[in-house]
Tab-separated table of C-alpha atoms and ligand atoms in Angstrom:
chain	number	residue	atom	x	y	z
A	1	MET	CA	50.711	-69.709	-114.944
A	2	ILE	CA	53.667	-68.099	-116.194
A	3	LEU	CA	52.923	-64.583	-118.195
A	4	VAL	CA	55.025	-63.837	-121.056
A	5	THR	CA	55.133	-60.322	-122.596
A	6	GLY	CA	55.790	-59.085	-126.150
A	7	ALA	CA	54.767	-62.480	-126.659
A	8	SER	CA	53.942	-62.273	-130.538
A	9	GLY	CA	57.174	-61.381	-131.500
A	10	LYS	CA	60.133	-63.817	-132.591
A	11	THR	CA	61.383	-64.288	-129.157
A	12	GLY	CA	57.998	-64.586	-127.230
A	13	ARG	CA	56.586	-67.123	-129.837
A	14	ALA	CA	59.811	-69.189	-129.019
A	15	VAL	CA	59.543	-68.825	-125.309
A	16	ILE	CA	56.212	-69.711	-125.230
A	17	SER	CA	56.547	-72.811	-127.597
A	18	ALA	CA	59.550	-73.778	-125.179
A	19	LEU	CA	57.428	-73.490	-122.104
A	20	THR	CA	54.004	-75.272	-123.810
A	21	ARG	CA	56.174	-78.191	-124.981
A	22	ARG	CA	56.937	-78.679	-121.731
A	23	GLN	CA	53.280	-78.370	-120.528
A	24	ALA	CA	53.548	-75.038	-118.829
A	25	SER	CA	50.443	-73.096	-118.255
A	26	VAL	CA	51.040	-69.613	-120.345
A	27	ARG	CA	49.214	-66.314	-120.412
A	28	ALA	CA	50.422	-64.495	-123.518
A	29	LEU	CA	50.256	-60.578	-123.561
A	30	VAL	CA	49.885	-59.302	-127.121
A	31	ARG	CA	48.948	-55.660	-128.559
A	32	ARG	CA	46.272	-56.776	-131.414
A	33	ASP	CA	43.614	-59.035	-131.272
A	34	ASP	CA	44.476	-60.820	-134.513
A	35	GLN	CA	47.656	-62.182	-132.940
A	36	VAL	CA	45.369	-64.259	-130.385
A	37	GLN	CA	44.574	-66.837	-132.584
A	38	GLY	CA	48.546	-67.106	-133.540
A	39	LEU	CA	49.080	-67.813	-129.906
A	40	ARG	CA	46.415	-70.035	-128.935
A	41	ALA	CA	47.801	-72.132	-131.556
A	42	LEU	CA	51.488	-72.357	-129.987
A	43	GLY	CA	49.526	-73.858	-126.625
A	44	ALA	CA	48.725	-70.182	-124.898
A	45	ALA	CA	46.324	-71.173	-122.073
A	46	GLU	CA	44.876	-67.428	-121.917
A	47	VAL	CA	46.012	-64.515	-124.378
A	48	VAL	CA	45.438	-60.997	-122.859
A	49	VAL	CA	45.043	-57.961	-125.502
A	50	GLY	CA	46.363	-54.758	-124.530
A	51	ASP	CA	49.361	-52.123	-124.685
A	52	LEU	CA	52.699	-52.716	-122.555
A	53	ARG	CA	52.319	-48.962	-121.597
A	54	ASN	CA	49.185	-49.207	-120.152
A	55	ALA	CA	49.329	-49.803	-116.234
A	56	GLN	CA	45.559	-51.350	-116.005
A	57	VAL	CA	46.299	-53.931	-118.768
A	58	LEU	CA	49.559	-54.968	-117.071
A	59	SER	CA	47.987	-55.276	-113.380
A	60	GLN	CA	45.242	-57.580	-115.542
A	61	ALA	CA	48.099	-59.625	-116.816
A	62	ALA	CA	50.110	-60.120	-113.916
A	63	LYS	CA	47.112	-61.263	-112.087
A	64	GLY	CA	47.193	-64.539	-110.425
A	65	VAL	CA	50.938	-65.440	-112.166
A	66	LYS	CA	53.535	-67.174	-110.411
A	67	ALA	CA	56.083	-66.125	-112.946
A	68	ILE	CA	56.519	-63.118	-115.611
A	69	TYR	CA	59.030	-63.563	-118.569
A	70	HIS	CA	59.415	-59.775	-119.946
A	71	ILE	CA	60.279	-58.972	-123.509
A	72	CYS	CA	60.436	-56.053	-124.631
A	73	PRO	CA	59.328	-54.995	-128.327
A	74	ASN	CA	63.153	-54.788	-130.056
A	75	VAL	CA	64.795	-51.522	-130.215
A	76	SER	CA	61.854	-49.424	-127.900
A	77	PRO	CA	62.306	-46.156	-126.869
A	78	PHE	CA	60.150	-46.834	-124.204
A	79	GLU	CA	62.044	-49.787	-122.628
A	80	VAL	CA	62.742	-48.254	-119.230
A	81	GLU	CA	59.183	-47.025	-119.139
A	82	ILE	CA	57.777	-50.166	-119.877
A	83	GLY	CA	60.302	-52.307	-117.897
A	84	SER	CA	59.587	-50.611	-114.846
A	85	ALA	CA	55.838	-50.834	-115.320
A	86	VAL	CA	55.775	-54.264	-115.661
A	87	ILE	CA	58.295	-54.398	-112.502
A	88	LEU	CA	55.655	-52.305	-110.555
A	89	ALA	CA	52.794	-54.766	-111.543
A	90	ALA	CA	54.999	-57.669	-110.710
A	91	ARG	CA	55.089	-56.051	-107.058
A	92	GLN	CA	51.842	-54.888	-106.683
A	93	GLU	CA	50.357	-58.698	-107.870
A	94	HIS	CA	53.394	-60.419	-105.644
A	95	VAL	CA	54.752	-62.418	-108.369
A	96	SER	CA	57.249	-64.640	-107.137
A	97	HIS	CA	60.165	-64.901	-110.068
A	98	PHE	CA	60.602	-62.121	-112.478
A	99	VAL	CA	62.386	-63.258	-115.377
A	100	PHE	CA	63.973	-60.147	-117.721
A	101	HIS	CA	65.077	-60.836	-121.427
A	102	SER	CA	68.013	-58.478	-121.874
A	103	VAL	CA	70.800	-58.615	-123.946
A	104	LEU	CA	74.296	-59.617	-124.093
A	105	HIS	CA	76.566	-56.521	-122.715
A	106	PRO	CA	73.634	-54.027	-121.753
A	107	GLN	CA	76.622	-51.920	-120.307
A	108	ILE	CA	77.338	-50.438	-123.776
A	109	GLU	CA	76.133	-47.273	-123.560
A	110	GLU	CA	77.157	-46.754	-127.264
A	111	MET	CA	74.126	-48.682	-128.096
A	112	PRO	CA	70.985	-47.123	-126.556
A	113	HIS	CA	68.685	-50.206	-126.638
A	114	HIS	CA	71.354	-52.233	-124.758
A	115	TRP	CA	72.088	-49.321	-122.515
A	116	LEU	CA	68.058	-48.829	-121.629
A	117	LYS	CA	68.261	-52.632	-120.800
A	118	MET	CA	70.729	-51.791	-118.364
A	119	ARG	CA	68.376	-49.446	-116.611
A	120	VAL	CA	66.007	-51.965	-116.301
A	121	GLU	CA	68.174	-54.756	-115.115
A	122	GLU	CA	68.665	-51.946	-112.464
A	123	ARG	CA	65.356	-51.382	-111.534
A	124	LEU	CA	65.259	-55.007	-111.031
A	125	PHE	CA	67.417	-54.901	-108.665
A	126	GLU	CA	65.971	-52.291	-106.500
A	127	SER	CA	62.658	-53.791	-106.822
A	128	GLY	CA	63.192	-56.842	-104.597
A	129	LEU	CA	61.660	-59.260	-106.681
A	130	PRO	CA	63.221	-62.611	-107.045
A	131	PHE	CA	64.821	-62.130	-110.410
A	132	THR	CA	66.925	-63.903	-113.379
A	133	ILE	CA	68.466	-62.070	-116.172
A	134	LEU	CA	69.054	-63.675	-119.268
A	135	GLN	CA	71.664	-61.599	-121.563
A	136	PRO	CA	71.468	-63.290	-125.241
A	137	ALA	CA	73.736	-62.581	-128.033
A	138	ALA	CA	72.563	-61.575	-131.132
A	139	TYR	CA	70.490	-64.073	-132.668
A	140	MET	CA	71.650	-66.651	-135.543
A	141	GLN	CA	68.186	-66.160	-136.747
A	142	ASN	CA	68.846	-62.667	-137.827
A	143	ILE	CA	70.774	-63.995	-140.442
A	144	LEU	CA	67.764	-65.493	-142.132
A	145	ALA	CA	66.982	-61.927	-143.849
A	146	ASN	CA	69.600	-62.679	-145.974
A	147	ARG	CA	68.434	-66.483	-146.944
A	148	ASP	CA	67.244	-65.705	-150.091
A	149	ALA	CA	70.258	-63.758	-151.226
A	150	MET	CA	72.705	-66.295	-150.129
A	151	HIS	CA	70.698	-69.047	-151.430
A	152	ASN	CA	69.952	-67.667	-155.065
A	153	GLU	CA	72.541	-65.045	-155.671
A	154	GLY	CA	75.582	-66.191	-153.342
A	155	ILE	CA	75.329	-62.692	-151.664
A	156	PHE	CA	75.690	-62.135	-147.940
A	157	ALA	CA	75.127	-58.357	-147.700
A	158	VAL	CA	75.958	-56.484	-144.206
A	159	PRO	CA	76.089	-52.637	-143.336
A	160	TYR	CA	79.302	-53.173	-141.843
A	161	ALA	CA	82.829	-54.683	-142.858
A	162	PRO	CA	82.828	-58.432	-143.735
A	163	GLU	CA	85.835	-58.902	-141.173
A	164	THR	CA	83.253	-57.537	-138.455
A	165	ARG	CA	83.226	-60.376	-135.354
A	166	LEU	CA	79.955	-61.106	-133.804
A	167	SER	CA	79.284	-64.007	-131.057
A	168	MET	CA	75.632	-65.340	-132.067
A	169	VAL	CA	73.077	-67.400	-130.366
A	170	ASP	CA	70.459	-70.016	-131.794
A	171	LEU	CA	66.877	-68.291	-130.079
A	172	GLU	CA	65.889	-72.215	-129.880
A	173	ASP	CA	68.876	-72.622	-127.276
A	174	VAL	CA	67.624	-69.106	-125.710
A	175	ALA	CA	63.945	-70.230	-125.589
A	176	GLU	CA	65.213	-74.087	-124.212
A	177	VAL	CA	67.054	-71.932	-121.274
A	178	ALA	CA	64.099	-69.426	-120.592
A	179	ALA	CA	61.997	-72.703	-120.015
A	180	ARG	CA	64.842	-74.139	-117.564
A	181	VAL	CA	64.672	-71.133	-115.707
A	182	LEU	CA	60.893	-70.793	-115.548
A	183	LEU	CA	60.335	-74.019	-114.212
A	184	ALA	CA	63.299	-74.876	-111.963
A	185	PRO	CA	62.843	-71.208	-110.299
A	186	GLU	CA	64.836	-71.676	-107.332
A	187	GLU	CA	67.920	-72.672	-109.129
A	188	HIS	CA	68.378	-69.467	-110.933
A	189	LEU	CA	67.198	-66.978	-108.327
A	190	MET	CA	69.065	-63.660	-108.529
A	191	ALA	CA	71.487	-64.868	-111.308
A	192	THR	CA	72.434	-62.987	-114.452
A	193	TYR	CA	72.959	-65.575	-117.402
A	194	GLU	CA	75.511	-64.487	-120.831
A	195	LEU	CA	73.612	-66.719	-123.618
A	196	CYS	CA	76.282	-67.175	-126.674
A	197	GLY	CA	76.055	-69.857	-129.052
A	198	CYS	CA	79.620	-69.357	-130.307
A	199	GLN	CA	82.615	-67.287	-130.185
A	200	ALA	CA	82.650	-64.215	-132.168
A	201	VAL	CA	82.953	-65.071	-135.986
A	202	SER	CA	83.599	-62.693	-139.088
A	203	GLN	CA	80.913	-62.388	-141.485
A	204	ILE	CA	83.072	-63.949	-144.207
A	205	GLU	CA	82.857	-66.972	-141.954
A	206	VAL	CA	79.194	-66.498	-141.915
A	207	ALA	CA	79.016	-66.560	-145.783
A	208	GLU	CA	81.383	-69.721	-145.783
A	209	ILE	CA	79.366	-71.517	-143.352
A	210	PHE	CA	76.016	-70.907	-145.084
A	211	GLY	CA	77.696	-71.495	-148.882
A	212	GLN	CA	78.765	-74.743	-147.753
A	213	ALA	CA	74.993	-75.457	-146.352
A	214	PHE	CA	73.632	-74.366	-149.322
A	215	GLY	CA	76.178	-75.945	-151.384
A	216	ARG	CA	77.125	-72.922	-153.435
A	217	GLN	CA	79.823	-70.207	-153.291
A	218	VAL	CA	78.981	-67.470	-150.912
A	219	THR	CA	80.447	-64.087	-150.621
A	220	ALA	CA	80.134	-61.654	-147.564
A	221	ARG	CA	80.127	-58.245	-149.071
A	222	ALA	CA	79.360	-54.541	-147.178
A	223	ILE	CA	76.547	-52.484	-148.269
A	224	PRO	CA	77.032	-48.888	-147.585
A	225	ARG	CA	74.659	-47.706	-144.266
A	226	GLU	CA	73.255	-44.807	-145.883
A	227	GLU	CA	71.981	-47.303	-148.378
A	228	TRP	CA	70.310	-49.849	-145.813
A	229	ALA	CA	69.206	-46.805	-144.376
A	230	LEU	CA	67.202	-45.621	-147.398
A	231	ARG	CA	65.840	-49.130	-147.796
A	232	MET	CA	64.372	-49.391	-144.233
A	233	GLN	CA	63.291	-45.731	-144.286
A	234	GLU	CA	61.189	-46.970	-147.158
A	235	LEU	CA	59.868	-49.993	-145.457
A	236	GLY	CA	58.596	-47.863	-142.919
A	237	MET	CA	61.358	-48.002	-139.984
A	238	ASP	CA	61.029	-45.203	-137.235
A	239	ALA	CA	63.530	-42.506	-136.931
A	240	TYR	CA	64.667	-43.862	-133.244
A	241	ALA	CA	65.283	-47.610	-134.645
A	242	LEU	CA	67.041	-46.488	-137.673
A	243	ASN	CA	69.437	-44.597	-135.573
A	244	THR	CA	70.013	-46.800	-132.830
A	245	LEU	CA	70.750	-49.612	-135.504
A	246	LEU	CA	73.043	-47.240	-137.195
A	247	ARG	CA	74.975	-46.752	-133.991
A	248	MET	CA	75.172	-50.579	-133.376
A	249	PHE	CA	76.651	-50.922	-137.054
A	250	VAL	CA	79.235	-48.685	-136.132
A	251	TYR	CA	79.914	-50.448	-133.004
A	252	TYR	CA	80.216	-53.979	-134.040
A	253	GLU	CA	82.528	-52.642	-137.021
A	254	THR	CA	84.879	-50.776	-134.485
A	255	TYR	CA	84.974	-53.208	-132.023
A	256	GLY	CA	82.946	-56.478	-132.682
A	257	PHE	CA	80.594	-58.156	-130.305
A	258	HIS	CA	82.421	-60.993	-128.322
A	259	GLY	CA	81.088	-63.383	-125.595
A	260	ASN	CA	81.517	-67.040	-124.334
A	261	PRO	CA	79.566	-70.073	-124.793
A	262	LYS	CA	80.427	-71.650	-121.869
A	263	VAL	CA	77.555	-70.253	-119.540
A	264	LEU	CA	75.004	-71.428	-122.323
A	265	SER	CA	76.396	-75.021	-122.457
A	266	TRP	CA	76.372	-75.285	-118.727
A	267	LEU	CA	72.664	-74.116	-118.816
A	268	LEU	CA	71.422	-76.396	-121.617
A	269	GLN	CA	73.793	-79.437	-120.000
A	270	ARG	CA	74.961	-79.891	-124.052
A	271	ALA	CA	77.020	-77.780	-126.385
A	272	PRO	CA	74.794	-74.734	-128.118
A	273	THR	CA	74.100	-75.017	-131.577
A	274	SER	CA	76.903	-74.175	-133.474
A	275	LEU	CA	76.290	-71.916	-136.732
A	276	GLU	CA	76.868	-75.249	-138.900
A	277	ASP	CA	74.541	-76.946	-137.575
A	278	PHE	CA	71.854	-73.612	-137.576
A	279	ALA	CA	72.901	-73.083	-141.411
A	280	ALA	CA	72.469	-77.150	-142.134
A	281	ARG	CA	69.107	-76.588	-140.483
A	282	VAL	CA	67.880	-73.375	-142.645
A	283	ALA	CA	69.177	-75.468	-145.698
A	284	ALA	CA	67.321	-78.342	-145.010
A	285	GLY	CA	64.196	-75.938	-144.667
B	1	NAP	N1	67.340	-59.738	-132.412
B	1	NAP	C1	68.250	-60.215	-131.513
B	1	NAP	O1	69.165	-60.536	-132.258
B	1	NAP	C2	68.272	-60.064	-130.255
B	1	NAP	C3	68.880	-60.431	-129.295
B	1	NAP	C4	69.045	-60.044	-127.905
B	1	NAP	C5	68.031	-59.341	-127.234
B	1	NAP	N2	66.950	-59.387	-127.889
B	1	NAP	C6	65.952	-58.566	-127.337
B	1	NAP	O2	64.710	-59.722	-127.694
B	1	NAP	C7	63.689	-58.750	-127.343
B	1	NAP	C8	62.365	-59.100	-128.363
B	1	NAP	O3	62.773	-58.815	-129.725
B	1	NAP	P1	62.003	-59.602	-130.559
B	1	NAP	O4	62.524	-58.971	-131.887
B	1	NAP	O5	61.210	-60.819	-130.444
B	1	NAP	O6	60.886	-58.357	-130.458
B	1	NAP	P2	59.771	-58.012	-131.820
B	1	NAP	O7	59.593	-59.074	-132.804
B	1	NAP	O8	59.926	-56.659	-131.953
B	1	NAP	O9	58.572	-58.443	-130.685
B	1	NAP	C9	57.644	-57.630	-129.636
B	1	NAP	C10	56.784	-58.084	-129.827
B	1	NAP	O10	55.816	-57.003	-129.313
B	1	NAP	C11	54.689	-56.157	-129.441
B	1	NAP	N3	54.430	-54.789	-129.144
B	1	NAP	C12	55.348	-53.887	-129.657
B	1	NAP	N4	55.008	-52.784	-128.591
B	1	NAP	C13	54.197	-53.224	-127.803
B	1	NAP	C14	53.431	-52.393	-127.196
B	1	NAP	N5	53.374	-51.039	-126.814
B	1	NAP	N6	52.472	-53.177	-126.282
B	1	NAP	C15	52.421	-54.589	-126.381
B	1	NAP	N7	53.159	-55.163	-127.327
B	1	NAP	C16	54.044	-54.445	-128.166
B	1	NAP	C17	54.739	-56.432	-131.145
B	1	NAP	O11	53.610	-56.328	-131.511
B	1	NAP	P3	53.386	-55.791	-133.119
B	1	NAP	O12	53.341	-57.167	-134.016
B	1	NAP	O13	51.941	-55.622	-132.973
B	1	NAP	O14	54.240	-54.966	-133.153
B	1	NAP	C18	55.804	-57.909	-131.165
B	1	NAP	O15	55.092	-58.814	-131.377
B	1	NAP	C19	64.019	-57.070	-127.559
B	1	NAP	O16	63.953	-56.396	-126.124
B	1	NAP	C20	65.181	-57.279	-128.105
B	1	NAP	O17	66.223	-56.096	-128.039
B	1	NAP	C21	67.074	-59.248	-129.260
């Protein structure tokens, strides 16, 4: 049995699907009752409902599992508290493999959601647990928020300069690696893997690639960050997430976000999904 935390988010669902496709037994930890059915439909054998900040919930969830795949909720101010509590539960329940879903370049202090993940990696080093750390680049799936605007209006709007270059990865490739690592732990103990699908591309290139896939001109355009922030506030984004993401956009614009796809190619034993292939998949629906 493998416990997956943060199970009902987009990462959790992708990892669980990759595991259950390989007939693995999964216990999913979700926050709300109304998420249970969706996880069952993905093939989770067991679903535990509860808060990741509740130690009792964690020890119940970790009981009897062989491995834990820990996914912290996105941009959480509680990343270190949650990570430390999941590690503690893993130790108490004698879990034999702890896989942490981290992020590419957690050592960037300027991006709090990266920096906090590095603190969790540190806790893991100190825990004595057999571990593997996966460090994915930004998901190609993040672009999907712009799908309709690209398809219908030919606009790819981002809150940083269109020249900004970012490495990305297909979440499906990340999920495949997660399953491979969980199902052959002895090959991956004490390893940390950077997962990038491509060298960094500019937002102008992203727009061109999706333009080709949609069969129309798509132009990359910067939207003012204040405008983006107002829109997110209206949609209910909390102040911590808003501030963290604004800092990430400034960092991206200033330095870019660069990784290399070699490690992912080696883990997948094939070329990672390219942005062109991803865009074609999106266009095909
Ligand atoms: N997006 C990227 O490009 C990227 C790249 C690399 C790494 N990552 C990392 O991947 C991780 C997962 O991202 P994601 O976008 O898949 O996450 P997500 O969609 O935010 O999913 C997290 C899930 O955790 C649940 N949750 C939130 N607070 C909880 C709590 N206190 N107790 C129990 N469950 C709780 C949420 O439930 P509700 O539905 O109830 O809110 C949600 O279903 C993050 O740590 C992120 O930093 C993301």
